mmCIF file of C-alpha atoms in Angstrom:
data_model
loop_
_atom_site.group_PDB
_atom_site.id
_atom_site.type_symbol
_atom_site.label_atom_id
_atom_site.label_comp_id
_atom_site.label_asym_id
_atom_site.label_seq_id
_atom_site.Cartn_x
_atom_site.Cartn_y
_atom_site.Cartn_z
ATOM 1 C CA MET N 23 0.000 0.000 0.000
ATOM 2 C CA SER N 24 1.464 3.340 -1.040
ATOM 3 C CA GLU N 25 0.930 6.499 0.900
ATOM 4 C CA THR N 26 1.056 10.001 -0.668
ATOM 5 C CA LYS N 27 3.112 12.531 1.216
ATOM 6 C CA PRO N 28 1.380 15.833 2.113
ATOM 7 C CA THR N 29 3.788 17.873 -0.045
ATOM 8 C CA ALA N 30 3.094 15.674 -3.056
ATOM 9 C CA ARG N 31 -0.676 16.376 -2.807
ATOM 10 C CA TRP N 32 -0.034 20.108 -2.780
ATOM 11 C CA THR N 33 1.951 19.927 -6.033
ATOM 12 C CA LEU N 34 -0.979 18.199 -7.713
ATOM 13 C CA TRP N 35 -3.020 21.429 -7.335
ATOM 14 C CA LEU N 36 -0.258 23.743 -8.587
ATOM 15 C CA PRO N 37 -1.177 23.558 -12.337
ATOM 16 C CA LEU N 38 -4.805 24.383 -11.523
ATOM 17 C CA ALA N 39 -3.722 27.337 -9.328
ATOM 18 C CA LEU N 40 -1.463 28.677 -12.112
ATOM 19 C CA PHE N 41 -4.258 28.307 -14.657
ATOM 20 C CA LEU N 42 -6.732 30.181 -12.427
ATOM 21 C CA GLY N 43 -4.142 32.903 -11.852
ATOM 22 C CA PHE N 44 -3.673 33.258 -15.610
ATOM 23 C CA ILE N 45 -7.432 33.496 -16.142
ATOM 24 C CA ALA N 46 -7.659 36.176 -13.424
ATOM 25 C CA LEU N 47 -4.955 38.262 -15.147
ATOM 26 C CA VAL N 48 -6.720 37.975 -18.502
ATOM 27 C CA MET N 49 -10.037 39.047 -16.966
ATOM 28 C CA ILE N 50 -8.420 42.064 -15.262
ATOM 29 C CA GLY N 51 -6.820 43.051 -18.590
ATOM 30 C CA LEU N 52 -10.127 42.758 -20.420
ATOM 31 C CA TYR N 53 -12.229 44.751 -17.981
ATOM 32 C CA ARG N 54 -9.826 47.452 -16.803
ATOM 33 C CA PRO N 55 -9.727 50.450 -19.161
ATOM 34 C CA ALA N 56 -6.382 50.810 -20.851
ATOM 35 C CA ASP N 57 -4.361 53.958 -20.285
ATOM 36 C CA ARG N 58 -3.310 54.945 -23.784
ATOM 37 C CA GLU N 59 -1.982 58.413 -22.850
ATOM 38 C CA VAL N 60 1.672 58.965 -23.526
ATOM 39 C CA ALA N 61 3.129 61.061 -20.751
ATOM 40 C CA SER N 62 5.456 63.692 -22.093
ATOM 41 C CA THR N 63 8.722 64.129 -20.287
ATOM 42 C CA MET N 64 9.023 67.680 -21.631
ATOM 43 C CA ILE N 65 6.046 69.160 -19.774
ATOM 44 C CA GLY N 66 7.293 71.944 -17.522
ATOM 45 C CA LYS N 67 10.645 72.149 -19.281
ATOM 46 C CA PRO N 68 11.894 75.076 -21.337
ATOM 47 C CA LEU N 69 12.203 74.807 -25.077
ATOM 48 C CA PRO N 70 15.766 74.185 -26.210
ATOM 49 C CA GLU N 71 17.645 76.946 -27.980
ATOM 50 C CA PHE N 72 17.097 76.828 -31.717
ATOM 51 C CA THR N 73 16.857 78.974 -34.801
ATOM 52 C CA LEU N 74 15.151 77.640 -37.928
ATOM 53 C CA ARG N 75 15.163 79.231 -41.351
ATOM 54 C CA ALA N 76 11.832 80.132 -42.923
ATOM 55 C CA ALA N 77 10.032 77.127 -44.386
ATOM 56 C CA VAL N 78 8.105 79.289 -46.885
ATOM 57 C CA ALA N 79 8.748 82.663 -48.449
ATOM 58 C CA ASP N 80 5.769 84.527 -46.944
ATOM 59 C CA ARG N 81 6.379 83.670 -43.262
ATOM 60 C CA PRO N 82 9.428 84.299 -41.085
ATOM 61 C CA GLY N 83 11.449 81.445 -39.645
ATOM 62 C CA LEU N 84 11.246 80.424 -36.032
ATOM 63 C CA ALA N 85 13.561 80.654 -33.050
ATOM 64 C CA ARG N 86 13.162 79.884 -29.368
ATOM 65 C CA ALA N 87 13.186 83.623 -28.604
ATOM 66 C CA ASP N 88 10.018 84.006 -30.714
ATOM 67 C CA LEU N 89 8.236 81.639 -28.332
ATOM 68 C CA ALA N 90 9.360 83.344 -25.122
ATOM 69 C CA ASP N 91 8.004 86.860 -25.613
ATOM 70 C CA GLY N 92 5.459 86.764 -22.792
ATOM 71 C CA LYS N 93 2.522 85.482 -24.840
ATOM 72 C CA PRO N 94 1.319 81.851 -24.737
ATOM 73 C CA ARG N 95 0.779 80.169 -28.086
ATOM 74 C CA LEU N 96 0.578 76.874 -29.898
ATOM 75 C CA LEU N 97 3.547 75.254 -31.567
ATOM 76 C CA ASN N 98 2.450 72.815 -34.244
ATOM 77 C CA VAL N 99 4.815 70.237 -35.715
ATOM 78 C CA PHE N 100 3.626 69.268 -39.191
ATOM 79 C CA ALA N 101 4.683 68.169 -42.660
ATOM 80 C CA SER N 102 3.215 68.480 -46.130
ATOM 81 C CA TRP N 103 3.476 64.708 -46.606
ATOM 82 C CA CYS N 104 1.427 64.054 -43.438
ATOM 83 C CA VAL N 105 -2.210 63.094 -44.066
ATOM 84 C CA PRO N 106 -3.347 63.715 -40.443
ATOM 85 C CA CYS N 107 -1.841 67.215 -40.734
ATOM 86 C CA ALA N 108 -4.449 67.953 -43.420
ATOM 87 C CA VAL N 109 -7.158 66.549 -41.126
ATOM 88 C CA GLU N 110 -6.311 69.027 -38.368
ATOM 89 C CA ALA N 111 -6.082 72.070 -40.668
ATOM 90 C CA PRO N 112 -9.708 73.227 -40.077
ATOM 91 C CA GLN N 113 -9.212 73.096 -36.304
ATOM 92 C CA LEU N 114 -6.017 75.149 -36.557
ATOM 93 C CA ALA N 115 -7.894 77.662 -38.739
ATOM 94 C CA THR N 116 -10.606 77.901 -36.066
ATOM 95 C CA LEU N 117 -8.040 78.564 -33.350
ATOM 96 C CA LYS N 118 -6.318 81.194 -35.490
ATOM 97 C CA ALA N 119 -9.670 82.886 -36.176
ATOM 98 C CA GLU N 120 -10.136 83.173 -32.400
ATOM 99 C CA GLY N 121 -6.875 85.114 -32.189
ATOM 100 C CA ILE N 122 -4.668 82.289 -30.989
ATOM 101 C CA GLU N 123 -1.176 82.585 -32.366
ATOM 102 C CA ILE N 124 0.227 79.408 -33.853
ATOM 103 C CA ALA N 125 3.848 78.818 -34.783
ATOM 104 C CA GLY N 126 4.767 75.946 -37.063
ATOM 105 C CA VAL N 127 7.708 73.636 -37.472
ATOM 106 C CA ALA N 128 7.821 71.921 -40.878
ATOM 107 C CA ILE N 129 9.563 68.584 -40.589
ATOM 108 C CA ARG N 130 11.825 67.298 -43.372
ATOM 109 C CA ASP N 131 9.998 69.210 -46.067
ATOM 110 C CA ARG N 132 10.782 71.155 -49.206
ATOM 111 C CA PRO N 133 9.659 74.817 -49.362
ATOM 112 C CA GLU N 134 7.571 74.253 -52.484
ATOM 113 C CA ASP N 135 5.775 71.298 -50.869
ATOM 114 C CA VAL N 136 5.052 73.306 -47.701
ATOM 115 C CA ALA N 137 3.714 76.203 -49.799
ATOM 116 C CA THR N 138 1.463 73.841 -51.778
ATOM 117 C CA PHE N 139 0.189 72.218 -48.576
ATOM 118 C CA LEU N 140 -0.604 75.607 -46.998
ATOM 119 C CA ALA N 141 -2.292 76.873 -50.189
ATOM 120 C CA ARG N 142 -4.496 73.779 -50.223
ATOM 121 C CA HIS N 143 -5.321 73.510 -46.489
ATOM 122 C CA GLY N 144 -4.886 77.067 -45.197
ATOM 123 C CA ASN N 145 -2.063 78.764 -43.381
ATOM 124 C CA PRO N 146 -2.764 79.355 -39.672
ATOM 125 C CA PHE N 147 0.884 80.004 -38.833
ATOM 126 C CA ALA N 148 2.440 83.333 -37.868
ATOM 127 C CA ARG N 149 5.911 81.822 -38.295
ATOM 128 C CA ILE N 150 7.125 78.563 -39.793
ATOM 129 C CA GLY N 151 10.566 77.131 -39.227
ATOM 130 C CA ALA N 152 12.059 74.416 -41.411
ATOM 131 C CA ASP N 153 13.423 71.535 -39.358
ATOM 132 C CA ASP N 154 15.261 69.645 -42.082
ATOM 133 C CA ARG N 155 16.911 67.122 -39.781
ATOM 134 C CA SER N 156 14.240 66.893 -37.040
ATOM 135 C CA ILE N 157 16.649 68.328 -34.476
ATOM 136 C CA VAL N 158 14.095 70.701 -32.939
ATOM 137 C CA GLN N 159 11.402 68.049 -33.195
ATOM 138 C CA LEU N 160 13.430 65.562 -31.176
ATOM 139 C CA GLY N 161 14.615 68.305 -28.800
ATOM 140 C CA ILE N 162 11.046 69.091 -27.760
ATOM 141 C CA GLY N 163 10.078 65.463 -27.302
ATOM 142 C CA SER N 164 8.103 65.039 -30.502
ATOM 143 C CA SER N 165 8.360 61.721 -32.276
ATOM 144 C CA GLY N 166 5.920 62.173 -35.121
ATOM 145 C CA VAL N 167 3.639 64.510 -36.982
ATOM 146 C CA PRO N 168 1.361 66.146 -36.265
ATOM 147 C CA GLU N 169 1.972 67.163 -32.684
ATOM 148 C CA THR N 170 0.975 70.377 -30.984
ATOM 149 C CA PHE N 171 2.483 72.005 -27.933
ATOM 150 C CA VAL N 172 1.133 74.709 -25.659
ATOM 151 C CA ILE N 173 4.011 77.061 -24.901
ATOM 152 C CA ASP N 174 3.717 79.625 -22.115
ATOM 153 C CA GLY N 175 5.051 83.159 -22.384
ATOM 154 C CA LYS N 176 8.430 82.141 -20.981
ATOM 155 C CA GLY N 177 9.047 79.474 -23.603
ATOM 156 C CA THR N 178 8.135 76.540 -21.365
ATOM 157 C CA ILE N 179 6.195 73.556 -22.666
ATOM 158 C CA ARG N 180 2.899 73.305 -20.769
ATOM 159 C CA TYR N 181 1.051 70.666 -22.765
ATOM 160 C CA GLN N 182 1.718 68.234 -25.583
ATOM 161 C CA HIS N 183 -0.998 66.941 -27.887
ATOM 162 C CA ILE N 184 0.075 63.896 -29.879
ATOM 163 C CA GLY N 185 -1.695 63.271 -33.168
ATOM 164 C CA GLU N 186 -4.053 65.383 -35.195
ATOM 165 C CA ILE N 187 -6.255 67.964 -33.539
ATOM 166 C CA ARG N 188 -9.844 66.878 -33.973
ATOM 167 C CA PRO N 189 -12.866 69.099 -33.243
ATOM 168 C CA GLU N 190 -13.255 67.519 -29.799
ATOM 169 C CA HIS N 191 -9.685 68.572 -28.880
ATOM 170 C CA VAL N 192 -10.114 72.299 -29.573
ATOM 171 C CA THR N 193 -11.755 73.075 -26.224
ATOM 172 C CA LEU N 194 -8.970 71.315 -24.339
ATOM 173 C CA LEU N 195 -6.329 73.303 -26.224
ATOM 174 C CA ARG N 196 -8.133 76.565 -25.376
ATOM 175 C CA GLU N 197 -8.171 75.560 -21.695
ATOM 176 C CA LYS N 198 -4.479 74.647 -21.753
ATOM 177 C CA LEU N 199 -3.675 78.018 -23.331
ATOM 178 C CA LYS N 200 -5.636 79.807 -20.582
ATOM 179 C CA GLU N 201 -3.729 77.830 -17.956
ATOM 180 C CA ALA N 202 -0.447 78.728 -19.672
ATOM 181 C CA ALA N 203 -1.394 82.418 -19.556
ATOM 182 C CA GLN N 204 -1.661 82.396 -15.744
#
């Protein structure tokens, strides 16, 4: 007659316990809302020093000093080859019509392509700098286009919006600009 040791009985239940633990993790993952926000590490930090040549003939270039003149504004990173940049153009036009100043950084673009893009989709920018090697883009923590930053009057990044600005984002950008003005 064989007798099972107490520790041997416990190991018989181990696969079932692991399976139930796996099921519990899957259920938690399915029912808990996912946090898809990307936290910017540049919030609260000053813009780096930069000077960009003009991206188009009818607008001046852009430098850090232009974004630290005491007035909060939006800084939009875009490109003519970016489809979502065309999607956000009406929202940028709305913000400009409300008197919000918007500066642009054209990423890896040719002047003629930027001019064609702006002629087709509107030009909400007071200034547009050409970032031919994405140095400014990477320096401000942007990894793609379009992205929009709220810059306070001291040249500090207060908010980063990743992706195109859709109509439902306009109110949030207005609020972030008001916060940046205080």
